[in-house]
Structure formats: C-alpha cells, structure tokens
C-alpha cells in the first residue's frame, strides 16, 4: 500500500513547498513541489491530485494500491481508476491496482485562469508557444505563463551533474522568457528520488504532477507533443507516444491538460519555429549539455532539417555550423540508411525526397 497524507504548505527560506507525508510499504518519506515565494499562493493543498499522479507509476511498479487520506478531484479519481490504470497495467504487464479515496471533490478549485506551457527551448516547446501566442486563439487559450520543471529530465535527484545541467538550461529559459515577455515559473521536486524509474517512460505523469500542484493558477496547460498523432501507440519506452490519452485521463475539474501540436511532424514544427525570432537566439535541442553540442543525433537532426527548409543561417548563433558541415555527409548517409527504423529520420528523409535533395 502507498498512503498519501494530507498535503501541507511550508515556507522554506525564499521558496514555498507543497508537501505530503507518504508511506510506501513500511517506508515513510515526504514528497514535495517547490516554487518561489511569489507563486506560493497558487500551491494547491486542498487536493492530493499532484501526489496521486506523481506516485502512480511507483504504485504500479510495486503493485500497491494508493490510499489517499485527503480530498482528491472526483474526475481524476474516476478516470485514473476506470481508464488509465487498466491501460498502463496492460502495457507494462503490471498488476491492476486501485486508488482509494473517501473524500472526492467535484467542485472546481478557484484559479486565476492562467494558461501555461513548458519552456525547454526545444523544437516541440517553441512550436507550442508560437502557436498559442497568436491572436487568432481565443483569449482564454493564449499562453500567459511559461514553466520549467526539475522532475528528472536533467538527471538523478541530488547529483552535482544534474544540478549543473539544470542551472545551465534554466539560464537559457529565463533569458528567453524575458524576451518573450512572459513569467517563468520554476518548479523543483524530489519526485525523481522517490519514483526512481526511467524518465522517458514516465515523464508525462511526473511533469503533470507539478502542474496539478498549481491548480490555483492554471486553468489550461499545454504539454508539447513529441510525436504526430498518426504515430500514436501504447509504448513501454516513451509515454509521449500516447500523451493525448494520458493528459485527458489526468485533467481535473479545475485544469484542462492538452497535448499540443499533435497535427504537426517534427519537420513541420521546425519550419514553424524557424519563423519565431526568440528561437533564433535560444533554441536548445541537445540532451548532452546545457547548450547545443552540434554533433549528437538531436543536434544533427535539427541542423539538417533547418538546412532542408532553408533556415540554417538563422540559427548560426546557437549552433557551430562549421562543426555541422564536418558531420553533415555522414549524418545524411545515416538518414538514408536508417530512416525505416526511426520516426524522425523518416520525416527528414521524406522531406528530402519531396524537395529532391
């Protein structure tokens, strides 16, 4: 059994934490989400939603039911038990568990009506921002706030290398948010220490637990899609393949979660982003370092796409183009020989064929 006690809000120096005592089997711990003081008023201790979603993978891995000792959103309780747990259990061959809660809340939490999305400064992130800053979107669906989460994407919790990479990336995101003219909300958490599972397979629920911790702020939140909807599948390796399902299942009466730009391929997103001026200064796609290394697969994939669409020179300040040209021929050969086995290489290959390159 995993037991989640009533969430509490505690001030810690210049930050504020939403925390809950949890018990996993016989071990007791505290899971927390931390924001700057000025965002503390938006932390949501009236619901245990963030903790239920954040701990769901751990519960499935251990085969433990989740016992919630405080109110949780009725919609979340229903969708998680009825749809999400059965599907994930089937995909991963887990034991079917249950979320048990005797205090269900059907009334939405009053919030500011904010609309948020993450600012990683990658192609997916920028495409979401570019699309939802447009005036043709209804006012209540235009982005008002940007976020940056420390939930495991930068490495294992507490490691010096993880903290260093987080700081490098957050500096880029801070500068970019300032140029865009939107507030950047940073959420730290110890969830990666407690969950300690493969990030790629669990990132959707991990990251959205941070959003659910801020239900007094957000009414709408966009999670940038990785894959086109045509590539939808239930995968054990990457939850992004079925984000559009996951996000619907963990939305609540208070906040609607959307998988954005699912109608676009990565090539189409790159074309979109090439017209977004802040991206020319802050595009950061590398998984190896805090800035673009210029020679890993993600960097080369992006660089070749930018060249194909005629936008390479716009990004000369964030990539070493000389390094790219040294590796270009080898990577083009990789695209031609491996495109049948990789979704993103296939998109690039198809574009090369279409452009007669």
GROMACS .gro file of C-alpha atoms in nm:
model
  357
    1UNK     CA    1   0.000   0.000   0.000
    2UNK     CA    2   0.106   0.358  -0.072
    3UNK     CA    3  -0.052   0.605   0.169
    4UNK     CA    4  -0.073   0.977   0.089
    5UNK     CA    5  -0.138   1.204   0.387
    6UNK     CA    6  -0.294   1.549   0.366
    7UNK     CA    7  -0.080   1.796   0.168
    8UNK     CA    8   0.064   2.094   0.357
    9UNK     CA    9   0.228   2.420   0.252
   10UNK     CA   10   0.554   2.517   0.421
   11UNK     CA   11   0.781   2.818   0.372
   12UNK     CA   12   1.149   2.743   0.325
   13UNK     CA   13   1.378   3.048   0.304
   14UNK     CA   14   1.296   3.216  -0.031
   15UNK     CA   15   1.071   2.938  -0.153
   16UNK     CA   16   0.749   2.759  -0.063
   17UNK     CA   17   0.684   2.385  -0.072
   18UNK     CA   18   0.368   2.184  -0.121
   19UNK     CA   19   0.450   1.862   0.057
   20UNK     CA   20   0.281   1.547   0.177
   21UNK     CA   21   0.399   1.268   0.400
   22UNK     CA   22   0.380   0.942   0.207
   23UNK     CA   23   0.428   0.583   0.310
   24UNK     CA   24   0.542   0.326   0.055
   25UNK     CA   25   0.513  -0.017   0.213
   26UNK     CA   26   0.681   0.032   0.551
   27UNK     CA   27   0.898   0.328   0.445
   28UNK     CA   28   0.784   0.682   0.524
   29UNK     CA   29   0.903   0.981   0.322
   30UNK     CA   30   0.796   1.329   0.211
   31UNK     CA   31   0.721   1.421  -0.150
   32UNK     CA   32   0.742   1.792  -0.227
   33UNK     CA   33   0.699   2.051  -0.502
   34UNK     CA   34   0.878   2.383  -0.454
   35UNK     CA   35   0.828   2.729  -0.610
   36UNK     CA   36   0.948   3.082  -0.544
   37UNK     CA   37   0.769   3.274  -0.269
   38UNK     CA   38   0.565   3.483  -0.512
   39UNK     CA   39   0.399   3.170  -0.654
   40UNK     CA   40   0.336   3.007  -0.317
   41UNK     CA   41  -0.023   3.129  -0.307
   42UNK     CA   42  -0.103   2.907  -0.607
   43UNK     CA   43   0.010   2.580  -0.448
   44UNK     CA   44  -0.293   2.356  -0.401
   45UNK     CA   45  -0.312   2.183  -0.064
   46UNK     CA   46  -0.689   2.131  -0.092
   47UNK     CA   47  -0.638   1.834  -0.324
   48UNK     CA   48  -0.397   1.539  -0.325
   49UNK     CA   49  -0.410   1.523  -0.708
   50UNK     CA   50  -0.044   1.610  -0.767
   51UNK     CA   51   0.071   1.334  -0.532
   52UNK     CA   52  -0.163   1.070  -0.673
   53UNK     CA   53  -0.046   1.134  -1.030
   54UNK     CA   54   0.319   1.168  -0.928
   55UNK     CA   55   0.322   0.838  -0.739
   56UNK     CA   56   0.106   0.636  -0.978
   57UNK     CA   57   0.400   0.475  -1.162
   58UNK     CA   58   0.563   0.379  -0.833
   59UNK     CA   59   0.240   0.217  -0.718
   60UNK     CA   60   0.208   0.024  -1.044
   61UNK     CA   61   0.570  -0.090  -1.029
   62UNK     CA   62   0.525  -0.227  -0.676
   63UNK     CA   63   0.168  -0.348  -0.727
   64UNK     CA   64   0.048  -0.127  -0.441
   65UNK     CA   65  -0.294   0.033  -0.407
   66UNK     CA   66  -0.286   0.408  -0.333
   67UNK     CA   67  -0.477   0.514  -0.021
   68UNK     CA   68  -0.547   0.889  -0.019
   69UNK     CA   69  -0.622   1.039   0.323
   70UNK     CA   70  -0.738   1.380   0.196
   71UNK     CA   71  -0.968   1.508  -0.081
   72UNK     CA   72  -0.885   1.444  -0.447
   73UNK     CA   73  -1.065   1.553  -0.762
   74UNK     CA   74  -1.360   1.331  -0.845
   75UNK     CA   75  -1.288   1.342  -1.219
   76UNK     CA   76  -0.928   1.234  -1.164
   77UNK     CA   77  -1.036   0.954  -0.930
   78UNK     CA   78  -1.281   0.827  -1.193
   79UNK     CA   79  -1.054   0.846  -1.499
   80UNK     CA   80  -0.745   0.706  -1.328
   81UNK     CA   81  -0.927   0.405  -1.185
   82UNK     CA   82  -1.152   0.342  -1.484
   83UNK     CA   83  -0.919   0.403  -1.778
   84UNK     CA   84  -0.558   0.498  -1.701
   85UNK     CA   85  -0.458   0.225  -1.456
   86UNK     CA   86  -0.609  -0.059  -1.665
   87UNK     CA   87  -0.431   0.060  -1.980
   88UNK     CA   88  -0.089   0.114  -1.821
   89UNK     CA   89  -0.122  -0.219  -1.639
   90UNK     CA   90  -0.182  -0.394  -1.971
   91UNK     CA   91   0.104  -0.216  -2.150
   92UNK     CA   92   0.364  -0.292  -1.884
   93UNK     CA   93   0.216  -0.619  -1.760
   94UNK     CA   94   0.163  -0.470  -1.413
   95UNK     CA   95  -0.082  -0.589  -1.152
   96UNK     CA   96  -0.403  -0.383  -1.168
   97UNK     CA   97  -0.414  -0.154  -0.865
   98UNK     CA   98  -0.672   0.087  -0.723
   99UNK     CA   99  -0.672   0.443  -0.598
  100UNK     CA  100  -0.879   0.454  -0.279
  101UNK     CA  101  -1.018   0.785  -0.159
  102UNK     CA  102  -1.323   0.853   0.056
  103UNK     CA  103  -1.320   1.232   0.007
  104UNK     CA  104  -1.399   1.314  -0.355
  105UNK     CA  105  -1.432   1.678  -0.458
  106UNK     CA  106  -1.639   1.759  -0.766
  107UNK     CA  107  -1.632   2.139  -0.735
  108UNK     CA  108  -1.353   2.312  -0.935
  109UNK     CA  109  -1.083   2.494  -0.742
  110UNK     CA  110  -1.096   2.868  -0.797
  111UNK     CA  111  -0.796   2.970  -1.007
  112UNK     CA  112  -0.664   3.275  -1.193
  113UNK     CA  113  -0.745   3.133  -1.537
  114UNK     CA  114  -0.378   3.120  -1.633
  115UNK     CA  115  -0.266   2.929  -1.943
  116UNK     CA  116   0.073   2.761  -1.924
  117UNK     CA  117   0.325   2.553  -2.112
  118UNK     CA  118   0.682   2.438  -2.060
  119UNK     CA  119   0.981   2.634  -2.191
  120UNK     CA  120   1.261   2.386  -2.257
  121UNK     CA  121   1.359   2.589  -2.567
  122UNK     CA  122   1.339   2.279  -2.787
  123UNK     CA  123   1.151   2.246  -3.117
  124UNK     CA  124   0.838   2.099  -2.957
  125UNK     CA  125   0.836   2.363  -2.684
  126UNK     CA  126   0.880   2.657  -2.921
  127UNK     CA  127   0.616   2.529  -3.163
  128UNK     CA  128   0.359   2.521  -2.881
  129UNK     CA  129   0.450   2.871  -2.768
  130UNK     CA  130   0.448   3.014  -3.122
  131UNK     CA  131   0.107   2.862  -3.194
  132UNK     CA  132  -0.054   2.976  -2.868
  133UNK     CA  133   0.070   3.332  -2.859
  134UNK     CA  134  -0.124   3.402  -3.178
  135UNK     CA  135  -0.413   3.644  -3.157
  136UNK     CA  136  -0.637   3.407  -3.354
  137UNK     CA  137  -0.656   3.180  -3.047
  138UNK     CA  138  -0.941   3.258  -2.803
  139UNK     CA  139  -0.820   3.478  -2.518
  140UNK     CA  140  -0.868   3.206  -2.257
  141UNK     CA  141  -0.638   2.973  -2.454
  142UNK     CA  142  -0.349   3.211  -2.519
  143UNK     CA  143  -0.036   3.144  -2.312
  144UNK     CA  144   0.007   3.365  -2.005
  145UNK     CA  145   0.284   3.177  -1.817
  146UNK     CA  146   0.583   2.958  -1.900
  147UNK     CA  147   0.720   2.681  -1.679
  148UNK     CA  148   1.042   2.491  -1.619
  149UNK     CA  149   1.037   2.171  -1.413
  150UNK     CA  150   1.314   1.987  -1.231
  151UNK     CA  151   1.142   1.649  -1.220
  152UNK     CA  152   1.408   1.414  -1.355
  153UNK     CA  153   1.478   1.527  -1.713
  154UNK     CA  154   1.817   1.668  -1.611
  155UNK     CA  155   1.934   1.352  -1.435
  156UNK     CA  156   1.905   1.173  -1.097
  157UNK     CA  157   1.792   1.383  -0.799
  158UNK     CA  158   2.068   1.528  -0.581
  159UNK     CA  159   2.357   1.467  -0.819
  160UNK     CA  160   2.605   1.751  -0.879
  161UNK     CA  161   2.594   1.693  -1.257
  162UNK     CA  162   2.213   1.707  -1.252
  163UNK     CA  163   2.213   2.041  -1.069
  164UNK     CA  164   2.474   2.184  -1.305
  165UNK     CA  165   2.277   2.083  -1.617
  166UNK     CA  166   1.957   2.220  -1.463
  167UNK     CA  167   2.124   2.556  -1.393
  168UNK     CA  168   2.267   2.579  -1.746
  169UNK     CA  169   1.931   2.508  -1.903
  170UNK     CA  170   1.733   2.733  -1.671
  171UNK     CA  171   1.959   3.028  -1.756
  172UNK     CA  172   1.866   2.989  -2.123
  173UNK     CA  173   1.496   2.956  -2.042
  174UNK     CA  174   1.499   3.259  -1.810
  175UNK     CA  175   1.655   3.480  -2.078
  176UNK     CA  176   1.412   3.350  -2.340
  177UNK     CA  177   1.106   3.403  -2.119
  178UNK     CA  178   1.219   3.759  -2.057
  179UNK     CA  179   1.247   3.823  -2.432
  180UNK     CA  180   0.904   3.671  -2.493
  181UNK     CA  181   0.763   3.884  -2.212
  182UNK     CA  182   0.609   3.604  -2.003
  183UNK     CA  183   0.664   3.496  -1.644
  184UNK     CA  184   0.869   3.180  -1.595
  185UNK     CA  185   0.762   2.956  -1.307
  186UNK     CA  186   1.029   2.711  -1.189
  187UNK     CA  187   0.911   2.401  -1.003
  188UNK     CA  188   1.164   2.190  -0.815
  189UNK     CA  189   1.068   1.850  -0.678
  190UNK     CA  190   1.218   1.539  -0.522
  191UNK     CA  191   0.986   1.317  -0.726
  192UNK     CA  192   1.273   1.162  -0.925
  193UNK     CA  193   1.431   1.045  -0.599
  194UNK     CA  194   1.109   0.884  -0.478
  195UNK     CA  195   0.982   0.741  -0.809
  196UNK     CA  196   1.331   0.646  -0.940
  197UNK     CA  197   1.204   0.493  -1.265
  198UNK     CA  198   1.304   0.552  -1.628
  199UNK     CA  199   1.222   0.915  -1.705
  200UNK     CA  200   1.135   0.861  -2.071
  201UNK     CA  201   0.868   0.608  -1.984
  202UNK     CA  202   0.718   0.814  -1.702
  203UNK     CA  203   0.774   1.181  -1.790
  204UNK     CA  204   0.413   1.273  -1.871
  205UNK     CA  205   0.273   1.189  -1.529
  206UNK     CA  206   0.582   1.323  -1.350
  207UNK     CA  207   0.569   1.661  -1.520
  208UNK     CA  208   0.193   1.697  -1.496
  209UNK     CA  209   0.207   1.631  -1.123
  210UNK     CA  210   0.386   1.967  -1.099
  211UNK     CA  211   0.104   2.134  -1.293
  212UNK     CA  212  -0.156   1.975  -1.066
  213UNK     CA  213   0.032   2.122  -0.770
  214UNK     CA  214  -0.058   2.465  -0.914
  215UNK     CA  215  -0.430   2.426  -0.981
  216UNK     CA  216  -0.499   2.761  -0.814
  217UNK     CA  217  -0.306   2.919  -1.102
  218UNK     CA  218  -0.367   2.715  -1.418
  219UNK     CA  219  -0.696   2.667  -1.595
  220UNK     CA  220  -0.535   2.538  -1.917
  221UNK     CA  221  -0.195   2.376  -1.969
  222UNK     CA  222  -0.029   2.262  -2.293
  223UNK     CA  223   0.215   1.971  -2.284
  224UNK     CA  224   0.419   1.986  -2.603
  225UNK     CA  225   0.374   1.671  -2.810
  226UNK     CA  226   0.678   1.478  -2.926
  227UNK     CA  227   0.511   1.273  -3.199
  228UNK     CA  228   0.247   1.329  -3.464
  229UNK     CA  229  -0.088   1.176  -3.374
  230UNK     CA  230  -0.055   0.931  -3.665
  231UNK     CA  231   0.227   0.767  -3.466
  232UNK     CA  232   0.006   0.710  -3.160
  233UNK     CA  233   0.072   0.382  -2.984
  234UNK     CA  234   0.092   0.245  -2.631
  235UNK     CA  235   0.465   0.214  -2.569
  236UNK     CA  236   0.670   0.084  -2.276
  237UNK     CA  237   0.965   0.303  -2.377
  238UNK     CA  238   0.817   0.652  -2.416
  239UNK     CA  239   0.488   0.777  -2.272
  240UNK     CA  240   0.494   1.062  -2.527
  241UNK     CA  241   0.353   0.821  -2.787
  242UNK     CA  242   0.020   0.825  -2.602
  243UNK     CA  243   0.026   1.168  -2.435
  244UNK     CA  244  -0.306   1.268  -2.586
  245UNK     CA  245  -0.465   0.984  -2.388
  246UNK     CA  246  -0.268   1.036  -2.067
  247UNK     CA  247  -0.340   1.407  -2.047
  248UNK     CA  248  -0.712   1.360  -2.087
  249UNK     CA  249  -0.707   1.100  -1.809
  250UNK     CA  250  -0.531   1.327  -1.557
  251UNK     CA  251  -0.715   1.652  -1.629
  252UNK     CA  252  -0.939   1.766  -1.343
  253UNK     CA  253  -1.246   1.981  -1.290
  254UNK     CA  254  -1.005   2.272  -1.241
  255UNK     CA  255  -0.738   2.237  -1.510
  256UNK     CA  256  -0.757   2.105  -1.868
  257UNK     CA  257  -0.438   1.942  -1.999
  258UNK     CA  258  -0.378   1.932  -2.374
  259UNK     CA  259  -0.121   1.761  -2.595
  260UNK     CA  260  -0.029   2.046  -2.830
  261UNK     CA  261   0.071   2.043  -3.198
  262UNK     CA  262  -0.011   1.674  -3.244
  263UNK     CA  263  -0.111   1.756  -3.602
  264UNK     CA  264   0.248   1.851  -3.693
  265UNK     CA  265   0.554   1.640  -3.775
  266UNK     CA  266   0.890   1.744  -3.630
  267UNK     CA  267   0.986   1.884  -3.972
  268UNK     CA  268   0.667   2.092  -3.981
  269UNK     CA  269   0.731   2.213  -3.626
  270UNK     CA  270   1.087   2.310  -3.721
  271UNK     CA  271   0.954   2.513  -4.014
  272UNK     CA  272   0.715   2.687  -3.774
  273UNK     CA  273   0.988   2.757  -3.519
  274UNK     CA  274   1.222   2.894  -3.789
  275UNK     CA  275   0.982   3.190  -3.814
  276UNK     CA  276   0.986   3.256  -3.437
  277UNK     CA  277   1.255   3.515  -3.363
  278UNK     CA  278   1.328   3.417  -2.998
  279UNK     CA  279   1.415   3.066  -3.119
  280UNK     CA  280   1.698   3.209  -3.330
  281UNK     CA  281   1.871   3.310  -3.004
  282UNK     CA  282   1.762   3.038  -2.763
  283UNK     CA  283   1.691   2.713  -2.950
  284UNK     CA  284   1.839   2.435  -2.735
  285UNK     CA  285   1.780   2.078  -2.851
  286UNK     CA  286   2.082   1.894  -2.710
  287UNK     CA  287   2.046   1.620  -2.449
  288UNK     CA  288   2.418   1.604  -2.373
  289UNK     CA  289   2.487   1.952  -2.241
  290UNK     CA  290   2.334   2.284  -2.141
  291UNK     CA  291   2.393   2.421  -2.492
  292UNK     CA  292   2.393   2.261  -2.836
  293UNK     CA  293   2.694   2.033  -2.886
  294UNK     CA  294   2.631   2.032  -3.262
  295UNK     CA  295   2.728   1.669  -3.321
  296UNK     CA  296   2.481   1.446  -3.136
  297UNK     CA  297   2.184   1.293  -3.317
  298UNK     CA  298   1.936   1.552  -3.190
  299UNK     CA  299   2.156   1.843  -3.292
  300UNK     CA  300   2.236   1.697  -3.634
  301UNK     CA  301   1.872   1.606  -3.692
  302UNK     CA  302   1.768   1.964  -3.621
  303UNK     CA  303   2.051   2.117  -3.825
  304UNK     CA  304   1.980   1.906  -4.132
  305UNK     CA  305   1.610   1.989  -4.110
  306UNK     CA  306   1.690   2.360  -4.084
  307UNK     CA  307   1.914   2.332  -4.391
  308UNK     CA  308   1.647   2.148  -4.590
  309UNK     CA  309   1.385   2.416  -4.515
  310UNK     CA  310   1.634   2.696  -4.592
  311UNK     CA  311   1.659   2.837  -4.239
  312UNK     CA  312   2.003   2.719  -4.123
  313UNK     CA  313   2.171   3.060  -4.120
  314UNK     CA  314   1.906   3.199  -3.883
  315UNK     CA  315   2.045   2.972  -3.611
  316UNK     CA  316   2.418   3.032  -3.652
  317UNK     CA  317   2.443   3.185  -3.302
  318UNK     CA  318   2.316   2.869  -3.127
  319UNK     CA  319   2.499   2.608  -3.339
  320UNK     CA  320   2.858   2.570  -3.457
  321UNK     CA  321   2.787   2.545  -3.829
  322UNK     CA  322   3.147   2.454  -3.912
  323UNK     CA  323   3.113   2.150  -3.686
  324UNK     CA  324   2.784   2.065  -3.856
  325UNK     CA  325   2.940   2.071  -4.202
  326UNK     CA  326   3.214   1.836  -4.079
  327UNK     CA  327   2.948   1.579  -3.979
  328UNK     CA  328   2.683   1.655  -4.241
  329UNK     CA  329   2.768   1.393  -4.505
  330UNK     CA  330   2.791   1.115  -4.250
  331UNK     CA  331   2.457   1.209  -4.100
  332UNK     CA  332   2.283   1.231  -4.439
  333UNK     CA  333   2.406   0.878  -4.504
  334UNK     CA  334   2.258   0.774  -4.169
  335UNK     CA  335   1.922   0.926  -4.265
  336UNK     CA  336   1.919   0.739  -4.595
  337UNK     CA  337   2.013   0.403  -4.442
  338UNK     CA  338   1.819   0.415  -4.115
  339UNK     CA  339   1.502   0.611  -4.194
  340UNK     CA  340   1.288   0.298  -4.198
  341UNK     CA  341   1.363   0.238  -3.830
  342UNK     CA  342   1.335   0.590  -3.686
  343UNK     CA  343   1.027   0.817  -3.699
  344UNK     CA  344   1.220   1.143  -3.704
  345UNK     CA  345   1.475   1.028  -3.962
  346UNK     CA  346   1.187   0.912  -4.181
  347UNK     CA  347   1.027   1.258  -4.162
  348UNK     CA  348   1.357   1.414  -4.270
  349UNK     CA  349   1.404   1.157  -4.546
  350UNK     CA  350   1.052   1.216  -4.678
  351UNK     CA  351   1.118   1.590  -4.685
  352UNK     CA  352   1.446   1.536  -4.871
  353UNK     CA  353   1.263   1.328  -5.130
  354UNK     CA  354   0.987   1.587  -5.158
  355UNK     CA  355   1.246   1.863  -5.208
  356UNK     CA  356   1.450   1.644  -5.449
  357UNK     CA  357   1.760   1.669  -5.231
   0.00000   0.00000   0.00000
